[in-house]
């Protein structure tokens, strides 16, 4: 049966972001079960889930309560759209999210995932400005190397040229500014506040250069994922908020990863003390037990859509799905009952300290992140911060590190969309024993990797 499953996986399952030829003569890694912070493959081998699936399974695997909630809701109402109609679970979840969100973000537009939430936010920003007398405002500012999703609009906002090239031309009007990678800061690298001002001011510079009457929104993650977990410098988001307000530009906090406890707060913007005009979220809302996403919108931005004959002509068949909405509510119950956010806040320093032990290795240049969301940047030379060549990334990061970590029992992400990094974002239930186990696996593999340079 195992061989048949492997063959079927290669013959019929087109895996996402995957070089399919790599499995022509080798088995596809097949995960069959999860329990807590661990996953198990078809042969019964156990692995640390060091990425919570894909920054998703925040409450951990094997939550029977969430499966039972889905079963019960599917028996009662398996599906009904929220196109001019409502159903109880979508209403309850929208109200709950509005209560949890900061400021006046009281309107919830449901999607099926994160990319669709980002797509929604850009479309909504453009129409908002048209309805309020600024029809020329359509452009978006986002950051270099940032990933915001795969739909054409979200991909345009994404700052990864290699991901966009096969699909160009994309949606016009998406412009990029520097990110907050202080490890490779062009200036003020030894002064985080000065670097934060410099990085934020690049956003204002771009708005002015493009023309404030043409810029609709700025899209930023609280902690940038692609490139390896860039946290914001002190004061960065306060200054960005001021810049957006000065130029009548909407601030969208893309929290597809950072919401629902990843940073120890329900929404990532709370961790850094800013209130955006919109929040895009998905992944951890249900801990992955059923797909859902959302765009949370402030009352101010929603107001013109609630007037007269106006509407937002946009939607998704499965947005606000009854089963997903019910599961999300049950997942939020678990968060509150078990204090998962506080667990992250109580343990994030220990997680950082444990991973930071790896900086004694010559291949580890930087360990950075926030909450339960960390990146380990790999270098050839710590003194010069020299990074890998393309050949070295292919041979060492993908050809050795990624495979060897998995072989040794750690599922995580090895990535070179910016500079080469290994990312860890375990379920929020993880504790010191898992941190130590992961550090030991990383230490062995990265030590060996350095000998291959």
mmCIF file of C-alpha atoms in Angstrom, residues 68-386:
data_model
loop_
_atom_site.group_PDB
_atom_site.id
_atom_site.type_symbol
_atom_site.label_atom_id
_atom_site.label_comp_id
_atom_site.label_asym_id
_atom_site.label_seq_id
_atom_site.Cartn_x
_atom_site.Cartn_y
_atom_site.Cartn_z
ATOM 1 C CA UNK A 68 -16.387 17.006 17.025
ATOM 2 C CA UNK A 69 -17.453 20.624 16.544
ATOM 3 C CA UNK A 70 -17.040 20.259 12.775
ATOM 4 C CA UNK A 71 -19.045 17.007 12.787
ATOM 5 C CA UNK A 72 -21.880 18.519 14.794
ATOM 6 C CA UNK A 73 -22.101 21.653 12.642
ATOM 7 C CA UNK A 74 -22.018 19.657 9.381
ATOM 8 C CA UNK A 75 -25.008 17.652 10.597
ATOM 9 C CA UNK A 76 -26.955 20.822 11.399
ATOM 10 C CA UNK A 77 -25.978 23.097 8.477
ATOM 11 C CA UNK A 78 -23.101 21.961 6.291
ATOM 12 C CA UNK A 79 -23.190 24.915 3.925
ATOM 13 C CA UNK A 80 -24.978 28.131 3.162
ATOM 14 C CA UNK A 81 -23.482 31.231 1.518
ATOM 15 C CA UNK A 82 -23.297 34.647 3.148
ATOM 16 C CA UNK A 83 -24.278 36.383 -0.103
ATOM 17 C CA UNK A 84 -27.165 38.553 1.193
ATOM 18 C CA UNK A 85 -27.959 35.907 3.830
ATOM 19 C CA UNK A 86 -26.505 35.043 7.216
ATOM 20 C CA UNK A 87 -26.134 31.901 9.280
ATOM 21 C CA UNK A 88 -25.606 31.835 13.063
ATOM 22 C CA UNK A 89 -21.972 30.699 13.202
ATOM 23 C CA UNK A 90 -20.718 33.360 10.780
ATOM 24 C CA UNK A 91 -22.571 36.006 12.799
ATOM 25 C CA UNK A 92 -21.188 34.702 16.100
ATOM 26 C CA UNK A 93 -17.633 34.518 14.768
ATOM 27 C CA UNK A 94 -17.797 38.006 13.239
ATOM 28 C CA UNK A 95 -19.004 39.408 16.558
ATOM 29 C CA UNK A 96 -16.286 37.541 18.468
ATOM 30 C CA UNK A 97 -13.514 38.762 16.172
ATOM 31 C CA UNK A 98 -14.811 42.329 16.398
ATOM 32 C CA UNK A 99 -14.687 42.099 20.184
ATOM 33 C CA UNK A 100 -11.116 40.768 20.083
ATOM 34 C CA UNK A 101 -9.797 43.218 17.491
ATOM 35 C CA UNK A 102 -8.225 46.548 18.530
ATOM 36 C CA UNK A 103 -9.770 49.965 17.962
ATOM 37 C CA UNK A 104 -12.897 50.166 15.822
ATOM 38 C CA UNK A 105 -12.207 47.152 13.583
ATOM 39 C CA UNK A 106 -15.782 45.953 13.941
ATOM 40 C CA UNK A 107 -16.634 44.721 10.444
ATOM 41 C CA UNK A 108 -15.569 41.245 9.312
ATOM 42 C CA UNK A 109 -15.450 40.166 5.655
ATOM 43 C CA UNK A 110 -14.867 36.408 5.505
ATOM 44 C CA UNK A 111 -12.715 34.691 2.898
ATOM 45 C CA UNK A 112 -11.415 31.149 2.458
ATOM 46 C CA UNK A 113 -7.755 31.903 3.216
ATOM 47 C CA UNK A 114 -5.028 34.482 3.632
ATOM 48 C CA UNK A 115 -4.277 35.331 0.010
ATOM 49 C CA UNK A 116 -7.965 35.997 -0.578
ATOM 50 C CA UNK A 117 -8.039 38.220 2.513
ATOM 51 C CA UNK A 118 -5.182 40.310 1.106
ATOM 52 C CA UNK A 119 -6.929 40.463 -2.266
ATOM 53 C CA UNK A 120 -10.054 41.651 -0.470
ATOM 54 C CA UNK A 121 -8.199 44.372 1.407
ATOM 55 C CA UNK A 122 -6.660 45.877 -1.739
ATOM 56 C CA UNK A 123 -9.959 45.852 -3.623
ATOM 57 C CA UNK A 124 -11.744 47.351 -0.638
ATOM 58 C CA UNK A 125 -9.101 50.089 -0.248
ATOM 59 C CA UNK A 126 -9.429 51.090 -3.904
ATOM 60 C CA UNK A 127 -13.213 51.212 -3.768
ATOM 61 C CA UNK A 128 -13.186 53.069 -0.440
ATOM 62 C CA UNK A 129 -11.156 55.882 -1.948
ATOM 63 C CA UNK A 130 -13.466 56.034 -4.974
ATOM 64 C CA UNK A 131 -16.499 56.295 -2.708
ATOM 65 C CA UNK A 132 -14.882 59.065 -0.662
ATOM 66 C CA UNK A 133 -13.902 61.277 -3.565
ATOM 67 C CA UNK A 134 -10.345 60.101 -4.259
ATOM 68 C CA UNK A 135 -10.709 57.928 -7.368
ATOM 69 C CA UNK A 136 -7.015 58.174 -8.283
ATOM 70 C CA UNK A 137 -5.824 56.361 -5.153
ATOM 71 C CA UNK A 138 -5.165 52.769 -6.215
ATOM 72 C CA UNK A 139 -1.473 52.026 -5.582
ATOM 73 C CA UNK A 140 -0.060 49.935 -2.750
ATOM 74 C CA UNK A 141 3.235 50.173 -0.870
ATOM 75 C CA UNK A 142 4.709 46.982 0.597
ATOM 76 C CA UNK A 143 8.156 45.765 1.591
ATOM 77 C CA UNK A 144 11.002 44.075 -0.200
ATOM 78 C CA UNK A 145 11.057 40.265 0.123
ATOM 79 C CA UNK A 146 7.628 40.257 1.854
ATOM 80 C CA UNK A 147 5.177 37.511 0.879
ATOM 81 C CA UNK A 148 1.467 38.384 0.779
ATOM 82 C CA UNK A 149 -0.125 35.528 -1.187
ATOM 83 C CA UNK A 150 -0.612 33.990 -4.619
ATOM 84 C CA UNK A 151 -3.737 35.609 -6.185
ATOM 85 C CA UNK A 152 -2.755 38.163 -8.824
ATOM 86 C CA UNK A 153 -3.311 41.186 -6.595
ATOM 87 C CA UNK A 154 -1.683 39.661 -3.529
ATOM 88 C CA UNK A 155 1.195 38.426 -5.682
ATOM 89 C CA UNK A 156 1.698 41.961 -6.997
ATOM 90 C CA UNK A 157 1.974 43.187 -3.400
ATOM 91 C CA UNK A 158 4.489 40.410 -2.699
ATOM 92 C CA UNK A 159 8.127 41.562 -2.845
ATOM 93 C CA UNK A 160 9.720 38.409 -4.232
ATOM 94 C CA UNK A 161 10.637 38.878 -7.916
ATOM 95 C CA UNK A 162 11.308 35.192 -8.594
ATOM 96 C CA UNK A 163 7.802 34.239 -7.452
ATOM 97 C CA UNK A 164 6.216 36.884 -9.669
ATOM 98 C CA UNK A 165 8.226 36.499 -12.868
ATOM 99 C CA UNK A 166 6.337 33.472 -14.307
ATOM 100 C CA UNK A 167 2.990 35.292 -14.002
ATOM 101 C CA UNK A 168 3.789 38.808 -15.158
ATOM 102 C CA UNK A 169 2.320 41.168 -16.111
ATOM 103 C CA UNK A 170 0.578 41.439 -12.766
ATOM 104 C CA UNK A 171 -1.749 44.049 -11.271
ATOM 105 C CA UNK A 172 -0.225 47.515 -11.750
ATOM 106 C CA UNK A 173 0.451 49.924 -8.909
ATOM 107 C CA UNK A 174 2.349 47.799 -6.375
ATOM 108 C CA UNK A 175 5.554 49.465 -5.154
ATOM 109 C CA UNK A 176 8.243 48.244 -2.745
ATOM 110 C CA UNK A 177 10.256 49.800 0.070
ATOM 111 C CA UNK A 178 13.046 48.347 2.263
ATOM 112 C CA UNK A 179 12.092 45.860 4.963
ATOM 113 C CA UNK A 180 13.214 45.869 8.614
ATOM 114 C CA UNK A 181 16.112 43.401 8.415
ATOM 115 C CA UNK A 182 18.393 45.188 10.888
ATOM 116 C CA UNK A 183 21.011 42.420 10.578
ATOM 117 C CA UNK A 184 21.672 43.698 7.073
ATOM 118 C CA UNK A 185 20.658 47.309 7.666
ATOM 119 C CA UNK A 186 22.234 49.743 5.190
ATOM 120 C CA UNK A 187 22.468 52.356 7.937
ATOM 121 C CA UNK A 188 21.865 52.703 11.686
ATOM 122 C CA UNK A 189 22.367 48.968 12.241
ATOM 123 C CA UNK A 190 23.667 49.671 15.756
ATOM 124 C CA UNK A 191 20.732 51.975 16.621
ATOM 125 C CA UNK A 192 17.375 50.172 16.319
ATOM 126 C CA UNK A 193 15.263 53.308 16.822
ATOM 127 C CA UNK A 194 17.186 55.247 14.182
ATOM 128 C CA UNK A 195 16.877 52.285 11.822
ATOM 129 C CA UNK A 196 13.129 52.149 12.496
ATOM 130 C CA UNK A 197 12.790 55.829 11.594
ATOM 131 C CA UNK A 198 14.863 55.311 8.463
ATOM 132 C CA UNK A 199 12.765 52.304 7.345
ATOM 133 C CA UNK A 200 9.442 54.039 8.064
ATOM 134 C CA UNK A 201 10.566 57.177 6.263
ATOM 135 C CA UNK A 202 11.179 55.124 3.133
ATOM 136 C CA UNK A 203 7.414 54.483 3.101
ATOM 137 C CA UNK A 204 6.677 58.213 3.169
ATOM 138 C CA UNK A 205 9.311 58.761 0.518
ATOM 139 C CA UNK A 206 7.568 56.233 -1.749
ATOM 140 C CA UNK A 207 4.144 57.785 -1.124
ATOM 141 C CA UNK A 208 5.462 61.244 -2.019
ATOM 142 C CA UNK A 209 7.346 59.928 -5.043
ATOM 143 C CA UNK A 210 4.284 58.150 -6.431
ATOM 144 C CA UNK A 211 1.989 61.017 -5.430
ATOM 145 C CA UNK A 212 -0.214 60.854 -2.312
ATOM 146 C CA UNK A 213 -3.285 61.254 -4.516
ATOM 147 C CA UNK A 214 -2.447 57.905 -6.145
ATOM 148 C CA UNK A 215 -1.573 55.705 -3.127
ATOM 149 C CA UNK A 216 -4.410 53.747 -1.518
ATOM 150 C CA UNK A 217 -2.772 51.591 1.135
ATOM 151 C CA UNK A 218 0.352 50.273 2.827
ATOM 152 C CA UNK A 219 0.505 46.509 3.505
ATOM 153 C CA UNK A 220 2.828 45.373 6.305
ATOM 154 C CA UNK A 221 3.188 42.223 8.415
ATOM 155 C CA UNK A 222 3.806 42.817 12.146
ATOM 156 C CA UNK A 223 6.791 40.446 11.823
ATOM 157 C CA UNK A 224 7.782 39.901 8.193
ATOM 158 C CA UNK A 225 7.828 36.201 7.307
ATOM 159 C CA UNK A 226 9.804 35.890 4.045
ATOM 160 C CA UNK A 227 13.483 36.601 4.505
ATOM 161 C CA UNK A 228 13.380 35.078 7.953
ATOM 162 C CA UNK A 229 11.196 36.706 10.627
ATOM 163 C CA UNK A 230 12.057 40.423 10.624
ATOM 164 C CA UNK A 231 10.575 42.120 13.727
ATOM 165 C CA UNK A 232 9.857 45.855 13.630
ATOM 166 C CA UNK A 233 12.392 48.206 15.229
ATOM 167 C CA UNK A 234 11.146 50.300 18.178
ATOM 168 C CA UNK A 235 8.845 53.103 17.081
ATOM 169 C CA UNK A 236 8.536 51.819 13.506
ATOM 170 C CA UNK A 237 4.790 51.228 13.440
ATOM 171 C CA UNK A 238 3.987 54.414 15.359
ATOM 172 C CA UNK A 239 5.780 56.390 12.668
ATOM 173 C CA UNK A 240 4.143 54.392 9.842
ATOM 174 C CA UNK A 241 0.708 55.092 11.350
ATOM 175 C CA UNK A 242 1.498 58.820 11.425
ATOM 176 C CA UNK A 243 2.683 58.738 7.798
ATOM 177 C CA UNK A 244 -0.455 56.935 6.608
ATOM 178 C CA UNK A 245 -2.729 59.361 8.444
ATOM 179 C CA UNK A 246 -0.844 62.357 7.039
ATOM 180 C CA UNK A 247 -1.373 61.210 3.448
ATOM 181 C CA UNK A 248 -4.832 59.586 3.744
ATOM 182 C CA UNK A 249 -3.350 56.162 3.044
ATOM 183 C CA UNK A 250 -4.878 53.065 4.665
ATOM 184 C CA UNK A 251 -2.674 50.872 6.850
ATOM 185 C CA UNK A 252 -3.309 47.149 6.361
ATOM 186 C CA UNK A 253 -1.786 44.791 8.913
ATOM 187 C CA UNK A 254 -1.267 41.477 7.113
ATOM 188 C CA UNK A 255 -1.577 39.007 9.982
ATOM 189 C CA UNK A 256 -2.191 35.777 8.110
ATOM 190 C CA UNK A 257 0.676 34.363 10.190
ATOM 191 C CA UNK A 258 0.952 36.786 13.113
ATOM 192 C CA UNK A 259 -2.653 36.699 14.367
ATOM 193 C CA UNK A 260 -4.114 34.166 16.820
ATOM 194 C CA UNK A 261 -1.271 33.791 19.251
ATOM 195 C CA UNK A 262 1.784 33.436 17.035
ATOM 196 C CA UNK A 263 3.290 36.477 18.800
ATOM 197 C CA UNK A 264 1.467 35.926 22.103
ATOM 198 C CA UNK A 265 -1.406 38.300 21.349
ATOM 199 C CA UNK A 266 -4.648 37.680 19.513
ATOM 200 C CA UNK A 267 -3.558 40.107 16.803
ATOM 201 C CA UNK A 268 0.050 40.958 16.032
ATOM 202 C CA UNK A 269 -0.572 44.702 15.898
ATOM 203 C CA UNK A 270 -1.377 44.588 19.623
ATOM 204 C CA UNK A 271 2.151 43.337 20.341
ATOM 205 C CA UNK A 272 3.621 46.462 18.758
ATOM 206 C CA UNK A 273 1.029 49.024 19.815
ATOM 207 C CA UNK A 274 -0.612 50.162 16.590
ATOM 208 C CA UNK A 275 -4.177 50.112 15.280
ATOM 209 C CA UNK A 276 -4.450 49.506 11.515
ATOM 210 C CA UNK A 277 -7.399 50.291 9.253
ATOM 211 C CA UNK A 278 -7.669 46.640 8.221
ATOM 212 C CA UNK A 279 -6.319 43.305 9.429
ATOM 213 C CA UNK A 280 -6.004 40.323 7.111
ATOM 214 C CA UNK A 281 -5.935 36.965 8.881
ATOM 215 C CA UNK A 282 -6.486 33.236 8.333
ATOM 216 C CA UNK A 283 -4.305 30.205 9.294
ATOM 217 C CA UNK A 284 -4.481 30.076 13.102
ATOM 218 C CA UNK A 285 -8.129 31.167 13.296
ATOM 219 C CA UNK A 286 -9.163 27.514 13.255
ATOM 220 C CA UNK A 287 -5.707 26.078 14.013
ATOM 221 C CA UNK A 288 -6.044 24.549 10.553
ATOM 222 C CA UNK A 289 -8.904 22.216 11.413
ATOM 223 C CA UNK A 290 -11.020 23.832 8.700
ATOM 224 C CA UNK A 291 -10.078 26.565 6.181
ATOM 225 C CA UNK A 292 -11.150 30.166 6.716
ATOM 226 C CA UNK A 293 -9.786 33.698 6.382
ATOM 227 C CA UNK A 294 -11.010 37.212 7.021
ATOM 228 C CA UNK A 295 -10.444 40.897 6.441
ATOM 229 C CA UNK A 296 -11.277 42.930 9.550
ATOM 230 C CA UNK A 297 -12.252 46.483 8.667
ATOM 231 C CA UNK A 298 -12.593 49.636 10.752
ATOM 232 C CA UNK A 299 -15.971 51.318 11.071
ATOM 233 C CA UNK A 300 -14.545 54.406 9.378
ATOM 234 C CA UNK A 301 -13.516 52.488 6.280
ATOM 235 C CA UNK A 302 -16.734 50.463 6.192
ATOM 236 C CA UNK A 303 -19.040 53.493 6.608
ATOM 237 C CA UNK A 304 -19.427 54.484 2.925
ATOM 238 C CA UNK A 305 -20.236 50.869 1.998
ATOM 239 C CA UNK A 306 -23.137 50.937 4.463
ATOM 240 C CA UNK A 307 -24.701 54.036 2.867
ATOM 241 C CA UNK A 308 -27.429 54.299 0.243
ATOM 242 C CA UNK A 309 -27.087 51.998 -2.730
ATOM 243 C CA UNK A 310 -23.401 51.242 -2.241
ATOM 244 C CA UNK A 311 -22.090 47.693 -1.911
ATOM 245 C CA UNK A 312 -18.780 45.825 -2.141
ATOM 246 C CA UNK A 313 -19.171 43.592 -5.234
ATOM 247 C CA UNK A 314 -16.768 40.922 -4.063
ATOM 248 C CA UNK A 315 -17.025 37.554 -2.334
ATOM 249 C CA UNK A 316 -16.171 33.867 -2.117
ATOM 250 C CA UNK A 317 -18.487 30.863 -2.258
ATOM 251 C CA UNK A 318 -16.965 29.325 0.855
ATOM 252 C CA UNK A 319 -16.321 32.564 2.782
ATOM 253 C CA UNK A 320 -17.663 32.284 6.322
ATOM 254 C CA UNK A 321 -18.386 28.571 5.823
ATOM 255 C CA UNK A 322 -20.635 27.251 8.639
ATOM 256 C CA UNK A 323 -18.302 24.389 9.583
ATOM 257 C CA UNK A 324 -15.190 26.582 9.522
ATOM 258 C CA UNK A 325 -16.933 29.306 11.511
ATOM 259 C CA UNK A 326 -18.014 26.815 14.172
ATOM 260 C CA UNK A 327 -14.507 25.376 14.379
ATOM 261 C CA UNK A 328 -13.003 28.860 14.693
ATOM 262 C CA UNK A 329 -15.288 29.647 17.629
ATOM 263 C CA UNK A 330 -14.312 26.402 19.359
ATOM 264 C CA UNK A 331 -10.632 27.121 18.659
ATOM 265 C CA UNK A 332 -10.933 30.562 20.267
ATOM 266 C CA UNK A 333 -12.565 28.881 23.267
ATOM 267 C CA UNK A 334 -9.464 26.698 23.625
ATOM 268 C CA UNK A 335 -7.236 29.786 23.418
ATOM 269 C CA UNK A 336 -9.117 31.408 26.277
ATOM 270 C CA UNK A 337 -9.575 28.305 28.418
ATOM 271 C CA UNK A 338 -5.925 27.225 28.186
ATOM 272 C CA UNK A 339 -4.357 30.693 28.078
ATOM 273 C CA UNK A 340 -2.359 29.960 24.938
ATOM 274 C CA UNK A 341 -1.465 33.593 24.314
ATOM 275 C CA UNK A 342 -0.074 33.947 27.832
ATOM 276 C CA UNK A 343 1.793 30.666 27.417
ATOM 277 C CA UNK A 344 3.612 32.165 24.427
ATOM 278 C CA UNK A 345 4.381 35.380 26.308
ATOM 279 C CA UNK A 346 5.674 33.366 29.276
ATOM 280 C CA UNK A 347 7.920 31.178 27.105
ATOM 281 C CA UNK A 348 9.027 33.338 24.154
ATOM 282 C CA UNK A 349 12.193 34.485 25.924
ATOM 283 C CA UNK A 350 13.162 30.870 26.636
ATOM 284 C CA UNK A 351 12.503 29.907 23.025
ATOM 285 C CA UNK A 352 14.693 32.772 21.812
ATOM 286 C CA UNK A 353 17.430 31.979 24.333
ATOM 287 C CA UNK A 354 17.477 28.301 23.375
ATOM 288 C CA UNK A 355 17.747 29.040 19.647
ATOM 289 C CA UNK A 356 20.343 31.737 20.334
ATOM 290 C CA UNK A 357 22.691 29.066 21.681
ATOM 291 C CA UNK A 358 23.200 28.189 18.022
ATOM 292 C CA UNK A 359 25.055 31.469 17.431
ATOM 293 C CA UNK A 360 28.193 29.741 18.675
ATOM 294 C CA UNK A 361 28.184 27.853 15.354
ATOM 295 C CA UNK A 362 30.215 29.487 12.557
ATOM 296 C CA UNK A 363 27.332 29.016 10.096
ATOM 297 C CA UNK A 364 24.735 30.897 12.205
ATOM 298 C CA UNK A 365 24.786 34.641 11.628
ATOM 299 C CA UNK A 366 21.578 35.790 13.300
ATOM 300 C CA UNK A 367 18.620 34.518 15.325
ATOM 301 C CA UNK A 368 15.603 36.836 15.186
ATOM 302 C CA UNK A 369 11.845 36.947 15.537
ATOM 303 C CA UNK A 370 9.153 37.322 18.161
ATOM 304 C CA UNK A 371 6.747 35.122 20.105
ATOM 305 C CA UNK A 372 6.835 31.609 18.665
ATOM 306 C CA UNK A 373 8.092 32.818 15.281
ATOM 307 C CA UNK A 374 11.850 32.709 14.705
ATOM 308 C CA UNK A 375 14.345 32.667 11.861
ATOM 309 C CA UNK A 376 17.968 31.496 11.946
ATOM 310 C CA UNK A 377 20.042 33.136 9.205
ATOM 311 C CA UNK A 378 22.910 31.056 7.810
ATOM 312 C CA UNK A 379 26.136 32.644 6.579
ATOM 313 C CA UNK A 380 29.464 31.589 5.088
ATOM 314 C CA UNK A 381 31.426 34.058 7.178
ATOM 315 C CA UNK A 382 30.147 35.601 10.427
ATOM 316 C CA UNK A 383 32.638 38.473 10.386
ATOM 317 C CA UNK A 384 31.627 39.727 6.938
ATOM 318 C CA UNK A 385 28.061 38.328 6.979
ATOM 319 C CA UNK A 386 28.822 36.802 3.579
#
